[in-house]
Structures are given as structure tokens and as C-alpha cells.
Coordinates of C-alpha atoms in Angstrom, one line a residue:
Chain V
X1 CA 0.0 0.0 0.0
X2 CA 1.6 3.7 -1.0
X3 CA 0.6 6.5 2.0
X4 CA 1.2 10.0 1.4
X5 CA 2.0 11.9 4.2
X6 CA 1.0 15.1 3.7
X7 CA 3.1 18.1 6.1
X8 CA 1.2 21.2 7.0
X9 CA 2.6 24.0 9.3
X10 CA 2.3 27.7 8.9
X11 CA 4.4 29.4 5.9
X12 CA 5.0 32.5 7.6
X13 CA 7.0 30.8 10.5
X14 CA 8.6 28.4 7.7
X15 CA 9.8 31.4 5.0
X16 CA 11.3 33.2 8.4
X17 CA 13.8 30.2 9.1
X18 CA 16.9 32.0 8.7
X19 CA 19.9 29.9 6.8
X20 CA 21.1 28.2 9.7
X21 CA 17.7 27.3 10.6
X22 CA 16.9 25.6 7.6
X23 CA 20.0 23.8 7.3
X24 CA 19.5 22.2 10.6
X25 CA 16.0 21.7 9.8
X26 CA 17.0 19.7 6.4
X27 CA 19.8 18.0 8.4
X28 CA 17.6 16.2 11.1
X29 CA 14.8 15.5 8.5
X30 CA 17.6 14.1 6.4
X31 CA 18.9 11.4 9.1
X32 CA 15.2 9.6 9.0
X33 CA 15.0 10.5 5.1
X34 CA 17.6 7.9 4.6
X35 CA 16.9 5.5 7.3
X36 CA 13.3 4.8 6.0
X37 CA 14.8 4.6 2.2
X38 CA 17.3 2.2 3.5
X39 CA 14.4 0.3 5.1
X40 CA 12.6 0.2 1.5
X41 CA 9.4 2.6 2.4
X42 CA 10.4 6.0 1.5
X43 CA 9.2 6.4 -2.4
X44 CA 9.8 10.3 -2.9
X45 CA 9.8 13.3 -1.0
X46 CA 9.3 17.0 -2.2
X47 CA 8.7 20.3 -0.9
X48 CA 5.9 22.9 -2.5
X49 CA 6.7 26.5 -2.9
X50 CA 4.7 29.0 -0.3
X51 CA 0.9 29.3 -1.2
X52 CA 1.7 32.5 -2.7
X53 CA 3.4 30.6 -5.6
X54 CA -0.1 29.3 -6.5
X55 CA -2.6 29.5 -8.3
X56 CA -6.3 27.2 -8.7
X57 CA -8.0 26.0 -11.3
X58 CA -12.0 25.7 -10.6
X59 CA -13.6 22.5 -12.6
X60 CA -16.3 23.3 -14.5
X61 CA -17.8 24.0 -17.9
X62 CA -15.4 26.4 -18.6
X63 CA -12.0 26.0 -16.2
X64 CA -10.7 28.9 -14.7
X65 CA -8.0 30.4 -13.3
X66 CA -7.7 32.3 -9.8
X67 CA -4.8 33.7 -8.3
X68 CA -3.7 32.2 -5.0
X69 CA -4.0 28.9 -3.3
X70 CA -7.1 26.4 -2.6
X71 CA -9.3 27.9 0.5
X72 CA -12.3 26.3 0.8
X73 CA -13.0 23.9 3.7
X74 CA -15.8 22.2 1.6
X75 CA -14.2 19.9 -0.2
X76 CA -11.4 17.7 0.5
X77 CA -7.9 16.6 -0.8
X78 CA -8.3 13.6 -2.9
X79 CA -5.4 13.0 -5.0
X80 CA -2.8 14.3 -7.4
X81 CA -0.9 14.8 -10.5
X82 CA 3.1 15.5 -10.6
X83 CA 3.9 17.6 -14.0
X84 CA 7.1 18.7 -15.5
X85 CA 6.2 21.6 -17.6
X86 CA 8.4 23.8 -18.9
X87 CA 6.2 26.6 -17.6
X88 CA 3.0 27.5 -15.4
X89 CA 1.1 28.3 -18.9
X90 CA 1.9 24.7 -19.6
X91 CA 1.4 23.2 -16.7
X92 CA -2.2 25.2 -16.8
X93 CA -2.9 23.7 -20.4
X94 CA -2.1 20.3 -18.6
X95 CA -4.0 20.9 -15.3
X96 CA -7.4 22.3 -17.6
X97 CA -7.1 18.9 -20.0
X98 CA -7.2 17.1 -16.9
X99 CA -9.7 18.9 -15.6
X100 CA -11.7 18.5 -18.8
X101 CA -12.2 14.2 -18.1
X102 CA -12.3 14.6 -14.4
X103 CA -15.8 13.5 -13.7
X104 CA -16.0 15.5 -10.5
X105 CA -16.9 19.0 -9.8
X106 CA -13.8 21.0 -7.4
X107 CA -10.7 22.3 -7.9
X108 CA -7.3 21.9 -9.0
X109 CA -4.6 23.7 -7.1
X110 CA -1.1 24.4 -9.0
X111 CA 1.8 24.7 -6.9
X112 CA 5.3 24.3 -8.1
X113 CA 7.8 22.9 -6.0
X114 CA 10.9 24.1 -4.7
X115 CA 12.3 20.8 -4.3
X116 CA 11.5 17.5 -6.0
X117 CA 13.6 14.1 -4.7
X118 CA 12.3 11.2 -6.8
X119 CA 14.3 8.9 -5.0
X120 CA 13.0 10.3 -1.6
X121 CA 16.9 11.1 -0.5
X122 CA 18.9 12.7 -3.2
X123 CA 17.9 16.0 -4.8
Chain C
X1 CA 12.2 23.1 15.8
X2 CA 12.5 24.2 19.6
X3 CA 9.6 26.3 21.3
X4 CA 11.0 29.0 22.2
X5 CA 12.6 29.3 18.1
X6 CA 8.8 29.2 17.1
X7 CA 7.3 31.5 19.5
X8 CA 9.6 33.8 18.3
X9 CA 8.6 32.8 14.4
X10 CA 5.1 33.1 15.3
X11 CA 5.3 36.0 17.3
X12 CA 7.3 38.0 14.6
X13 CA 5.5 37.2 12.0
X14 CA 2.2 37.9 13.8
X15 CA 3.4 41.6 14.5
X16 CA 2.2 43.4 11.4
X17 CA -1.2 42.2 11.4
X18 CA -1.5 42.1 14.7
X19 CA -0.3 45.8 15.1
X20 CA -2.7 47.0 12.1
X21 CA -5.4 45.6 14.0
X22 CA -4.8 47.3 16.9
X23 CA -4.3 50.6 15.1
X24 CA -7.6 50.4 13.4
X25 CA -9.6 49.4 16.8
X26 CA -7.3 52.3 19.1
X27 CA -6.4 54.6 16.1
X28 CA -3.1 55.7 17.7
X29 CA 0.3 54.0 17.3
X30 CA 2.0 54.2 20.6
X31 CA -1.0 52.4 21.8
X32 CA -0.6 50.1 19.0
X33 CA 2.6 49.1 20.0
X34 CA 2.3 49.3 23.2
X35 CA -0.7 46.9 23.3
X36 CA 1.4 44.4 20.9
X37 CA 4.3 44.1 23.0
X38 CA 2.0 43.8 26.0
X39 CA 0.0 41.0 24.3
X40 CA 3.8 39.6 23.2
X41 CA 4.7 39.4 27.0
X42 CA 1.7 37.5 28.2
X43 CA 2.5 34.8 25.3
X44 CA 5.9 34.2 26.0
X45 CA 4.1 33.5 30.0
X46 CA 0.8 31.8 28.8
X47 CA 1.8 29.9 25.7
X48 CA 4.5 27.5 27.0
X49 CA 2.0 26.3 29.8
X50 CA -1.2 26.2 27.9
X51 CA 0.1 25.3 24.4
X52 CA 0.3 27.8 21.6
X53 CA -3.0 29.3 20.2
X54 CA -4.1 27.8 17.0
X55 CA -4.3 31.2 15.3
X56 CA -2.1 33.1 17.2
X57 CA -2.5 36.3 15.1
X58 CA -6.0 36.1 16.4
X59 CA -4.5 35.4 20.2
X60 CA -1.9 38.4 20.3
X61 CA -5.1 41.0 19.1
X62 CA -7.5 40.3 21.1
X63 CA -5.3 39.8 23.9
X64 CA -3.9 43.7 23.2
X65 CA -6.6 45.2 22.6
X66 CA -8.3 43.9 26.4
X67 CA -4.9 45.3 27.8
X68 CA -5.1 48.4 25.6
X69 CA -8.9 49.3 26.0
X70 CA -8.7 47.9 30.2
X71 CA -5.8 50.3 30.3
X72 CA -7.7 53.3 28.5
X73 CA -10.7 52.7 30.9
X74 CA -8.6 52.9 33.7
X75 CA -7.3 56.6 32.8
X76 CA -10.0 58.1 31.6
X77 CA -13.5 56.3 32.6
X78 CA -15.1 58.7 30.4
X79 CA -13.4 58.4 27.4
X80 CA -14.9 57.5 24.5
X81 CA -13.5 54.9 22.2
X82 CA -14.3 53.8 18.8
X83 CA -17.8 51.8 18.8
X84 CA -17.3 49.3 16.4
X85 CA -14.4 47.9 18.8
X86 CA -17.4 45.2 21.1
X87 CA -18.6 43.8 17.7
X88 CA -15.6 43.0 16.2
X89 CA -14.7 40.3 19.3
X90 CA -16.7 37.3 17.2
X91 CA -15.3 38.2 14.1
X92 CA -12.0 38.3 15.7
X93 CA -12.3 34.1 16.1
X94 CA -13.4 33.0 13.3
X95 CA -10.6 35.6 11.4
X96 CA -8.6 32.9 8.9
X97 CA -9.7 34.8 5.4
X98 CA -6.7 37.4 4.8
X99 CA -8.6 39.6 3.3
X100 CA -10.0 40.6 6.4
X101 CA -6.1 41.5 7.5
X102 CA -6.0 43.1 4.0
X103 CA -6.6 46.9 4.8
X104 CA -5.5 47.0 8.4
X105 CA -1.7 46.3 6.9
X106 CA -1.9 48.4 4.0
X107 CA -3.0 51.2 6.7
X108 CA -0.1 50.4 9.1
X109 CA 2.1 50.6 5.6
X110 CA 0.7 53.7 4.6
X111 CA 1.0 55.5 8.1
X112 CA 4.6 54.7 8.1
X113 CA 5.2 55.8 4.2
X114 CA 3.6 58.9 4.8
X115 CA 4.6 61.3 1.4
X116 CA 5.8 64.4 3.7
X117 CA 8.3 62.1 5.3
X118 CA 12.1 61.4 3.6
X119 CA 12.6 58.1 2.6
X120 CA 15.0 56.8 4.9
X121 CA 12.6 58.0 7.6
X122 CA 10.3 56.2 5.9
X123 CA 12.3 52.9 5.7
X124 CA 13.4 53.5 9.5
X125 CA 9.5 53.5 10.8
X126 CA 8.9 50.1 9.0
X127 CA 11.5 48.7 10.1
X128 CA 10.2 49.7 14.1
X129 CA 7.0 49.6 13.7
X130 CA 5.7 47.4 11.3
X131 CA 8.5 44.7 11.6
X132 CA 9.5 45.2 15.0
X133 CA 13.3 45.6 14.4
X134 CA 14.9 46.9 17.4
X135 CA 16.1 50.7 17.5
X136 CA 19.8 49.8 18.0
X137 CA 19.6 47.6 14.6
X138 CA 18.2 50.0 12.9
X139 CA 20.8 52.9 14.2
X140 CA 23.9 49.7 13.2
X141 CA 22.4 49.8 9.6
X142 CA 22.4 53.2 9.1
X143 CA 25.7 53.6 10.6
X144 CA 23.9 56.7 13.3
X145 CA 23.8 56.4 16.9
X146 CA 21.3 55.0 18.4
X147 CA 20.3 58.0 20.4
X148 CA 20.1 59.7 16.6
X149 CA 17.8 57.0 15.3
X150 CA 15.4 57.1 18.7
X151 CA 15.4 61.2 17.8
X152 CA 14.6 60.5 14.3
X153 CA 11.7 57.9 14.9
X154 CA 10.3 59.5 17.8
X155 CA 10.4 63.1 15.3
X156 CA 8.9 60.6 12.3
X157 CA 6.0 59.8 14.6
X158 CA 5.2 63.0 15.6
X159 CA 4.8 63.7 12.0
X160 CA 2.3 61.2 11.7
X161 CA 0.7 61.8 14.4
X162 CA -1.2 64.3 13.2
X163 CA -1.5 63.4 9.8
X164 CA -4.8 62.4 8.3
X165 CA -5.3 59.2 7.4
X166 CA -8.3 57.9 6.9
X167 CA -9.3 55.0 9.5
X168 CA -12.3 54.0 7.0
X169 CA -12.0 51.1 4.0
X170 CA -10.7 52.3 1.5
X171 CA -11.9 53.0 -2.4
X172 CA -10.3 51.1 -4.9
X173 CA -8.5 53.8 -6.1
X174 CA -7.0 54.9 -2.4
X175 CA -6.3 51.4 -2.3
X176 CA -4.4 51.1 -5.1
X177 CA -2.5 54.4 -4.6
X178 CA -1.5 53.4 -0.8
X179 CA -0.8 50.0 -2.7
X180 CA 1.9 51.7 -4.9
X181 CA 3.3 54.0 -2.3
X182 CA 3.5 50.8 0.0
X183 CA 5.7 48.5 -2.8
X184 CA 7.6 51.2 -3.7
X185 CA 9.0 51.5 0.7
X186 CA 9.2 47.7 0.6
X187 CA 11.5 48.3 -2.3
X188 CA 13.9 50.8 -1.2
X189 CA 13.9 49.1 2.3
X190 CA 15.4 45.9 0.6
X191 CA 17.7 48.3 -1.8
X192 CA 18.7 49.7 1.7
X193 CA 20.0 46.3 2.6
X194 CA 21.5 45.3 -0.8
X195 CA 23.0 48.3 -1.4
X196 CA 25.2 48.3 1.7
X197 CA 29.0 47.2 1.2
X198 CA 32.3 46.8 3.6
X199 CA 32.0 47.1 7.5
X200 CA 28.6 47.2 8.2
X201 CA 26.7 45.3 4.9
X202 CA 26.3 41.6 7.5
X203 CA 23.5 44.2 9.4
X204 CA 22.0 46.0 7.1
X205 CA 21.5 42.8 5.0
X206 CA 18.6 42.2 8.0
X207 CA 16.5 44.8 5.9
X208 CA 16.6 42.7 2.8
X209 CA 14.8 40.0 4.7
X210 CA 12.7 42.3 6.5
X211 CA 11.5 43.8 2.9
X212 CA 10.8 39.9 1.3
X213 CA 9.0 38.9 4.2
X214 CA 6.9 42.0 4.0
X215 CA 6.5 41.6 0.1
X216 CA 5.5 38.0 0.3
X217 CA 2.8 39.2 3.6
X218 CA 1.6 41.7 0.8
X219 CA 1.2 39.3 -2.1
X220 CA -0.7 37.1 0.0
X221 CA -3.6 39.7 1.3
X222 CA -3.1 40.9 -2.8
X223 CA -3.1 37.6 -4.2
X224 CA -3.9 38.6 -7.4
X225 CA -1.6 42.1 -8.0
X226 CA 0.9 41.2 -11.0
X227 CA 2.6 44.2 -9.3
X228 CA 3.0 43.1 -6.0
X229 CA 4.4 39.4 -7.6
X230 CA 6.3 41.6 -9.5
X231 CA 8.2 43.3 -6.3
X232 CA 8.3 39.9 -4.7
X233 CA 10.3 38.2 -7.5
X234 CA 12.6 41.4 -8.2
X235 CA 13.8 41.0 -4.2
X236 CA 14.0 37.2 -4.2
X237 CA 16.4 36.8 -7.7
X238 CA 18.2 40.1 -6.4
X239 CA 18.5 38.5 -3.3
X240 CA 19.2 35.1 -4.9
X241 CA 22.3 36.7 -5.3
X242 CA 23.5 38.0 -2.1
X243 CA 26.0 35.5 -1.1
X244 CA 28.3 36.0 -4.3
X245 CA 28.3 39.7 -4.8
X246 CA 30.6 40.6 -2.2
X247 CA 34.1 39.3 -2.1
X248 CA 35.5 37.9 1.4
X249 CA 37.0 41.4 2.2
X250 CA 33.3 43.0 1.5
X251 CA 34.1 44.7 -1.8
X252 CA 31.6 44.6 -5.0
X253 CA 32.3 41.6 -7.3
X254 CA 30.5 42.4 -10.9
X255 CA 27.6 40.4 -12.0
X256 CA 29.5 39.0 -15.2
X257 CA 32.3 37.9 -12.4
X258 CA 30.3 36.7 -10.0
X259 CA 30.5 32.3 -8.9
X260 CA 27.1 31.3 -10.4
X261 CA 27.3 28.4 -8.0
X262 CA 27.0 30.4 -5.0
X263 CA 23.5 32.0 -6.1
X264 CA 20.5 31.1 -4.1
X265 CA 18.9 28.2 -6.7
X266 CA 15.5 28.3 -4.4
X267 CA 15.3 31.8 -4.4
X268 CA 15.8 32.1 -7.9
X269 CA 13.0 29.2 -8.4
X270 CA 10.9 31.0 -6.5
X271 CA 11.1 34.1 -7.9
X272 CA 11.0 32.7 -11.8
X273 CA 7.7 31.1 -10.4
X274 CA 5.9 34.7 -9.2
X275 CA 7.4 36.4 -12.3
X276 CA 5.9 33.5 -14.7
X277 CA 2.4 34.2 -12.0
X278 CA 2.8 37.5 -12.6
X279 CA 3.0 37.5 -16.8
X280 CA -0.6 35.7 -16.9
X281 CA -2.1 39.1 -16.4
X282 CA -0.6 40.7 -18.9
X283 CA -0.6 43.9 -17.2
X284 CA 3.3 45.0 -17.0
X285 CA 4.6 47.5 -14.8
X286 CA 7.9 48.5 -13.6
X287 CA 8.4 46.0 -10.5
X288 CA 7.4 43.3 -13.1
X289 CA 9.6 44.1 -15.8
X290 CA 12.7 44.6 -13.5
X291 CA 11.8 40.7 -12.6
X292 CA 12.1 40.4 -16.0
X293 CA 15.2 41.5 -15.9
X294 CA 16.5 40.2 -12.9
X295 CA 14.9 36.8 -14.2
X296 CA 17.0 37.2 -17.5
X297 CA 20.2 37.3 -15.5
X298 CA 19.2 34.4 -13.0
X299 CA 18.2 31.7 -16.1
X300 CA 21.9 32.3 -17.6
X301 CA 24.3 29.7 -16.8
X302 CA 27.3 31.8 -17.6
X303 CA 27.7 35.5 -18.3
X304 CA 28.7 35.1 -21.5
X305 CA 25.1 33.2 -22.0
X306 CA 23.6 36.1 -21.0
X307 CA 20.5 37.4 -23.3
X308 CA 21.8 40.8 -23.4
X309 CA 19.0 41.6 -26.3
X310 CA 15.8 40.8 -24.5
X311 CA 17.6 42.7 -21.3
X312 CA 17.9 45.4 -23.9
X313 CA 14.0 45.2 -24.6
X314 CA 12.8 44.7 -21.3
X315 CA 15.2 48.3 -20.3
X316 CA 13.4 49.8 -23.3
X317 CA 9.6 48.9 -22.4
X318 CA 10.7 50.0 -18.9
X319 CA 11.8 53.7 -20.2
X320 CA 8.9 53.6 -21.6
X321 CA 6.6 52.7 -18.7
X322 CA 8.8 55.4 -16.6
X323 CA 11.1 56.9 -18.4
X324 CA 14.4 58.1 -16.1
X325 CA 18.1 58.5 -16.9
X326 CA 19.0 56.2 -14.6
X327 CA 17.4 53.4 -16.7
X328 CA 18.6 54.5 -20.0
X329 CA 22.2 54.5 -18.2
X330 CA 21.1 51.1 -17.2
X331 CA 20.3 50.1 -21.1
X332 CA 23.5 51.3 -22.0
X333 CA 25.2 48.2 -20.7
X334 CA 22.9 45.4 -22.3
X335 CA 23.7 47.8 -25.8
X336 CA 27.3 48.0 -25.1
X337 CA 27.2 44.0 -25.4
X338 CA 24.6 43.9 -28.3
X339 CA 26.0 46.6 -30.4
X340 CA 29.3 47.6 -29.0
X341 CA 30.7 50.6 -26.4
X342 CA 30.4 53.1 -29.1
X343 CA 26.5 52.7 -29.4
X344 CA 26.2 52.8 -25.6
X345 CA 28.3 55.7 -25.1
X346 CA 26.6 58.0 -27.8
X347 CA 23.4 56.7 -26.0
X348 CA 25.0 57.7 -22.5
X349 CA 26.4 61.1 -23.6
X350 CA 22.9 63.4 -23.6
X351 CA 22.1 62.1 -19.7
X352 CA 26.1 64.1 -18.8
X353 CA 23.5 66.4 -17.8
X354 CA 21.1 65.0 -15.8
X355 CA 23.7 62.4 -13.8
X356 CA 26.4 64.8 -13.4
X357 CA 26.2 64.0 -9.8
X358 CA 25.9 60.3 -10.2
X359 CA 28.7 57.9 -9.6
X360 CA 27.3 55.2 -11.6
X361 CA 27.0 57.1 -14.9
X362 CA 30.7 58.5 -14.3
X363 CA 32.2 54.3 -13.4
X364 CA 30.1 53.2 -16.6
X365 CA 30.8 55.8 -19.1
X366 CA 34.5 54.9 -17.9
X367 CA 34.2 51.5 -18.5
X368 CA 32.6 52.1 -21.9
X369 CA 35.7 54.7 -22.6
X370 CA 38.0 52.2 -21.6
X371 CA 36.7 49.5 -23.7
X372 CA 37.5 52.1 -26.5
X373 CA 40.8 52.0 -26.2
X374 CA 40.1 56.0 -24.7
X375 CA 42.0 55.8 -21.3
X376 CA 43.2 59.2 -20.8
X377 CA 38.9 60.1 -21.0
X378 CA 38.5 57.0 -19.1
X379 CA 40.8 58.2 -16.7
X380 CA 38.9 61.2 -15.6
X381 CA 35.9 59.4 -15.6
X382 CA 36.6 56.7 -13.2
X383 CA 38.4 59.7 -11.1
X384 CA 35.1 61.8 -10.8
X385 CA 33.1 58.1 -10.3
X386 CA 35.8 58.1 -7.2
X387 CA 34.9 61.8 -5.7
X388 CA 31.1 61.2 -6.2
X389 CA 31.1 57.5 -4.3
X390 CA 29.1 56.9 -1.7
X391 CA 31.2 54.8 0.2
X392 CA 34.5 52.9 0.6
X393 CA 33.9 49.6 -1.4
X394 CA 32.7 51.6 -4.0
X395 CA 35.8 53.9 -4.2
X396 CA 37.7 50.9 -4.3
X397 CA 36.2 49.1 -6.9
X398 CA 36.2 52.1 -9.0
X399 CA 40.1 52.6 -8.0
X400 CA 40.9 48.5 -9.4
X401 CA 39.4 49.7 -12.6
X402 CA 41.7 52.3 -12.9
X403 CA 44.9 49.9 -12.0
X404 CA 43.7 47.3 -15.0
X405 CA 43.6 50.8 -17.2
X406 CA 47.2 51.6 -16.3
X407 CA 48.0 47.7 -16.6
X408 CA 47.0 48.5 -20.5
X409 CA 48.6 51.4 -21.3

């Protein structure tokens, strides 16, 4: 069975870790990182740019596109879709074709990501 | 991360909403302030035993504005205080929507960017007020006493004081206007940092953070301002490059010499992403296009990969937009390297004018002179860049050019 484990804390605390904070954050995270790949269970690890990186695509007849990140409380996370675009306009093109043959109604929020390990431990 | 490491986070990056909150509701700043700090003491007491508050934005005003409107009661028992302050305590809970934050920091912004102060007063009242730097850091980065820099706030407020601002919600037009006044602070607060070389550039580089972490608070209660992604992106790639600009003795290393490999990749990611946000709207402005810019210089490997023609363009649709000699000077370079030193320096010449004072225009056309094979004029270029520099490291750099002319001739 694949789990996600999804990591939420508040951005503005985050984007105020100086350098040295952010090293040692990386640094601790990074002992376990390798520990569970070693043990077979990590997949891939990645870290999403700050909210105000993104925008959100709402489903519907016609898509469109809003500024900012998902808000609503309504609906829930259900899944997700990794692109490599070249840019957001692409990745937009993608996200509204996807949207097109999603049988649901919701939204689509597109963050890019500071930080992508596909092997969980190495950048 | 320890406790104490992020009540301090929270606690700093709850001040500016926080303290516009509590200048709507008491419509004074000292009280503000006072208030804030207050609520920040009984935090530091209250949060390690109880936990920390789920929203504690939310905590730290309501918390100041008891102390603040308990301690008003106590003074005067008469005194009459703003009536929408008892309704707002519900809405006060359930406050997670920025927007509701939206006005309150523009305000705060606006107060301190007040047009009949001078810039670095300006920059100086941010820095206190709205991100709580301490008067002694402030008085290290502008290299003045702190007694001077207490004088010069304390003055800055008074100024303020009785200014009229306008406690109501704005139009969209006053909102946009205080919008532009308030990107334009953020921006020479960071400039304020980056702009600082030798002995004292490890403080004043505090200001450069202090200016992102206000631009990204502003792009997320503006979430859809191209402008305000704009500023945000121009400080992050300009900032992406902080660690390589200075050599180890603090002087100015040159973009085109600078180690690639020491810029800031998830700055530069970041700021490529906003700029990229930013474009969707079509809807350029100056802040965008000096992303652009910026952005241009970031996605090159090497100098020499450097797409001096579209920096050429973007300088050209940004004279356009607001037209200044400092960014036809600025043009000049990206022409010098698309067309030669001879097309930049006739484009220079007409500004002699205008930027007689200017040390920049003087080290450029020098540089261009000295490309030329000119020396003796490129000589007494670089010697008035000298006279008019604004500080050591600058002198210096301007005085190594001068040694590789004499290595020439």
C-alpha cells in the first residue's frame, strides 16, 4: 500500500527560518529520510513552494483560473498529478485537459515545488 | 524546531497584522505598539504552559486590545473609544480569510510611508513599527547612533501623528494608490540592505529580509496584483544573489564575475515562479519588468550566456513605462554588449546632464571609454566616479578599474 503523508505548518513561520535554521531543519529530517529509504518505504519526498506561488484551477464547464491557493473547507484533498512543464502556462494547459475528463466537480490547485527528490533522499 | 525558536517565528510574524489591527480598533500608534508588545509578554508566559493558540494572530489582538482598552478605561472612565471595537470580538475568532487582514496592513504601511516624510525616515518607521526591528539595529544599519535613530523615529511619529489618514475602508482607487506608495517602501527598504558594502553590509542585510517577508505578507492579502508578484520576485532573484556579490573582504564583485554556484537556486526558483504568475495578467509594470530583468540574469548559466537583447527590450519597455536616466544608463550596458561601447556611449552622452552628480554614470561611461581604447577620458571618468562614491567599497572598486587601465597602457 503507498501512504502519502502530507506536512502542514504555517508558511510564515517556515519562509522566516533564517539559513542556519533551515540547514538544521534539512539536516535532522535528512537522518530519517535515509533511514526509512534504507528500510525500503520512503518512495519520494518533495517540498511545495509557499501558497503564494499558486494558483487554482476551478472545474467546471469552462475551467478557470484564480490567483492564489485552494481555500475552501468544503471539499477535501483527494489526489494528485506530478507535471514537469516547462512553464505555469503549460502546466495550466495540462491541469485544464485534466480537468476536462475529471468526472468531478472542485478544484485543481497548482503549486510548483521548490524541491523535487524522486528517489526520496537525493535532490 | 525548539519552542522558544517558534514563538519567536510566530510571534514576529504575527506583528504586522496584529499591530494594524490594533491601530484600526485604538487609532493611535503608541498604543498600537504598546498593546502588541504587552500581548507579546503574556504569550511568552501563557503559551509554554497552555500550548500555543491555533491562530495566534487572532490570540496576540484580542489579547492587546483587552490590555489596551482595560488600560484606556482605567485613565480616563469617560473616554470614548471607537464603537465598532465590542462587535468585532466574534469576528475576531473566526478571522482565517486574509482579506479581512488586507486593509488594516496596507494602513499600518501607509501611516509609516507617509509622502511628507524622507525616505529613509520612511524605511526607519517600517522597520520599528511594522517589523518590530529593534532601534539599536536600525541605528547599526544606518551607521547613526542609536540615540540619533530614537530622535529621528520619535520626530517621524510625531509627524504622523497628526496626519490624516483615513481609519475607514478604503476605495479602490486609495487602495491602489497606498498600494503603490507601499511597494515602492518595501522596495527601497530591501535596496537599503543590498546596497550596503564593507564594514557594516552583514546588518543591514537584515532589511533585505525584512523587505521579502513584507512583500511576500503583501502578495498574499493581494493575491492577485501582477505588481505586488512583481516586487516579490525582483527581491527574491536580487537576493538570490546576495552570497556571491561581495568578495571575502566585502568589496563589490561584478555580476558577469560573480561564482554562479553560489547563487541562491531556491530563491531564484521561486522568484522565476511569481514572475511566470505574474505574466498571466498581462498587465506590466515596472516592479514586473525589473523581474524580468532580474529573471534574464538568473536563467543564464554563464555570463557570457547572457540574453543581453531581450535585457535590452525589457530596459526599453521600462523607459517607456517610466522613463528616467537612470534606466537609459542602465540600457546602456545590455547595448554595449549587443551593439558595441560606441552605441552605448553615444546613447550615454545626452544624460552628462542630468547624472552629473551620479557615480554610476561617471564608473560606466568609464568602463565604456575604456573598452575604447580612450583611457586618458576613461581616466577622468573613473576619477570623478571616485569623488562622487558613496562609500568605501565603492571607491575601491572604482580605484581597481583604474589599476587594469594603467595595466593596458
Amino acid at each position: 500500500m503507498h501512504y502519502m503523508v502530507l506536512c502542514y505548518d504555517s508558511e510564515d513561520v517556515v519562509c522566516a527560518w533564517t539559513k542556519e535554521q533551515e540547514a538544521t531543519a534539512m539536516e535532522k529530517l535528512g537522518v530519517v529520510r535515509k533511514k526509512l529509504k534504507a528500510e525500503g518505504k520512503l518512495v519520494s519526498t518533495g517540498r511545495l513552494m509557499p501558497t503564494t506561488a499558486a494558483t487554482t484551477l476551478r472545474k467546471g464547464k469552462e475551467a478557470v483560473i484564480l490567483d492564489g491557493p485552494f481555500a475552501e473547507t468544503k471539499e477535501q484533498l483527494l489526489g494528485y498529478f506530478l507535471l514537469e512543464c516547462k512553464s505555469l502556462e503549460d502546466a495550466h494547459a495540462c491541469a485544464k485537459e485534466l480537468a476536462a475528463a475529471s468526472s468531478s466537480a472542485g478544484a485543481f490547485e497548482v503549486r510548483p515545488m521548490l524541491m523535487f527528490s524522486p528517489d526520496g533522499v537525493n535532490p | 524546531m525548539s519552542d522558544v525558536a517558534w514563538m519567536d517565528a510566530a510571534l514576529t510574524s504575527s506583528r504586522p497584522r496584529a499591530v494594524a489591527t490594533l491601530l484600526r480598533y485604538f487609532r493611535d500608534l503608541d498604543t498600537a505598539e504598546e498593546a502588541y508588545q504587552e500581548a507579546c509578554l503574556r504569550a511568552l508566559k501563557n503559551w509554554p504552559t497552555n500550548g500555543p493558540p491555533r491562530d495566534p494572530t487572532a490570540w496576540l489582538i484580542l489579547v492587546g486590545r483587552n490590555i489596551a482598552l482595560d488600560g484606556a478605561r482605567r485613565r480616563k472612565r469617560q473616554q470614548e473609544l471607537p464603537d465598532d471595537l465590542e462587535a468585532d470580538e466574534e469576528d475576531l475568532e473566526s478571522r482565517l480569510d486574509e482579506s479581512h487582514y488586507r486593509d488594516d496592513v496596507l494602513r499600518l504601511l501607509f501611516v509609516c510611508c507617509h509622502p511628507e516624510l524622507p525616505a529613509t525616515q520612511q524605511i526607519a518607521l517600517a522597520l520599528r513599527i511594522v517589523c518590530g526591528l529593534s532601534v539599536t539595529q536600525i541605528a547599526r544599519g544606518f551607521v547613526v547612533t542609536e540615540a540619533a535613530m530614537e530622535q529621528r523615529i520619535t520626530r517621524a511619529k510625531a509627524r504622523i501623528h497628526d496626519a490624516d489618514v483615513a481609519f475607514e475602508a478604503p476605495s479602490a482607487p486609495e487602495r491602489a494608490e497606498r498600494l503603490a506608495a507601499v511597494i515602492a517602501v518595501v522596495y527601497l527598504m530591501f535596496n537599503e540592505g543590498y546596497s550596503a558594502t564593507g564594514n557594516g553590509a552583514h546588518v543591514r542585510a537584515v532589511f533585505c529580509d525584512e523587505a521579502i517577508r513584507l512583500a511576500r505578507l503583501l502578495l498574499r492579502l493581494f493575491p492577485a496584483e501582477p505588481e505586488v508578484m512583481g516586487l516579490t520576485a525582483l527581491l527574491l532573484l536580487q537576493h538570490s544573489r546576495t552570497d556571491a556579490r561581495l568578495d571575502g573582504d566585502g568589496q563589490i564583485v561584478l555580476l558577469e564575475d560573480q561564482d554562479r554556484s553560489r547563487w541562491d537556486s531556491k530563491l531564484i526558483a521561486e522568484g522565476l515562479a511569481l514572475l511566470d504568475k505574474a505574466l498571466r495578467h498581462v498587465q506590466p509594470g515596472p516592479y514586473q519588468i525589473q523581474a524580468a530583468i532580474a529573471a534574464t540574469h538568473a536563467r543564464a548559466r554563464t555570463a557570457s550566456e547572457t540574453d543581453w537583447r531581450q535585457i535590452d527590450l525589457l530596459y526599453a519597455s521600462l523607459e517607456r513605462i517610466s522613463p528616467s536616466p537612470v534606466i537609459t544608463l542602465n540600457r546602456a550596458v545590455a547595448v554595449s554588449k549587443t551593439r558595441g561601447a560606441e552605441a552605448a556611449l553615444d546613447l550615454i552622452e545626452p544624460l552628462a546632464g542630468k547624472l552629473s552628480g551620479y557615480f554610476h554614470f561617471f564608473g560606466v561611461r568609464g568602463a565604456l571609454l575604456m573598452e575604447l581604447g580612450r583611457a586618458d577620458e576613461a581616466k577622468r571618468s573613473f576619477d570623478r566616479a571616485i569623488a562622487l562614491a558613496n562609500n568605501a567599497t565603492e571607491a575601491a572598486h572604482i580605484r581597481m578599474q583604474i589599476d587594469r587601465l594603467s595595466l593596458r597602457t
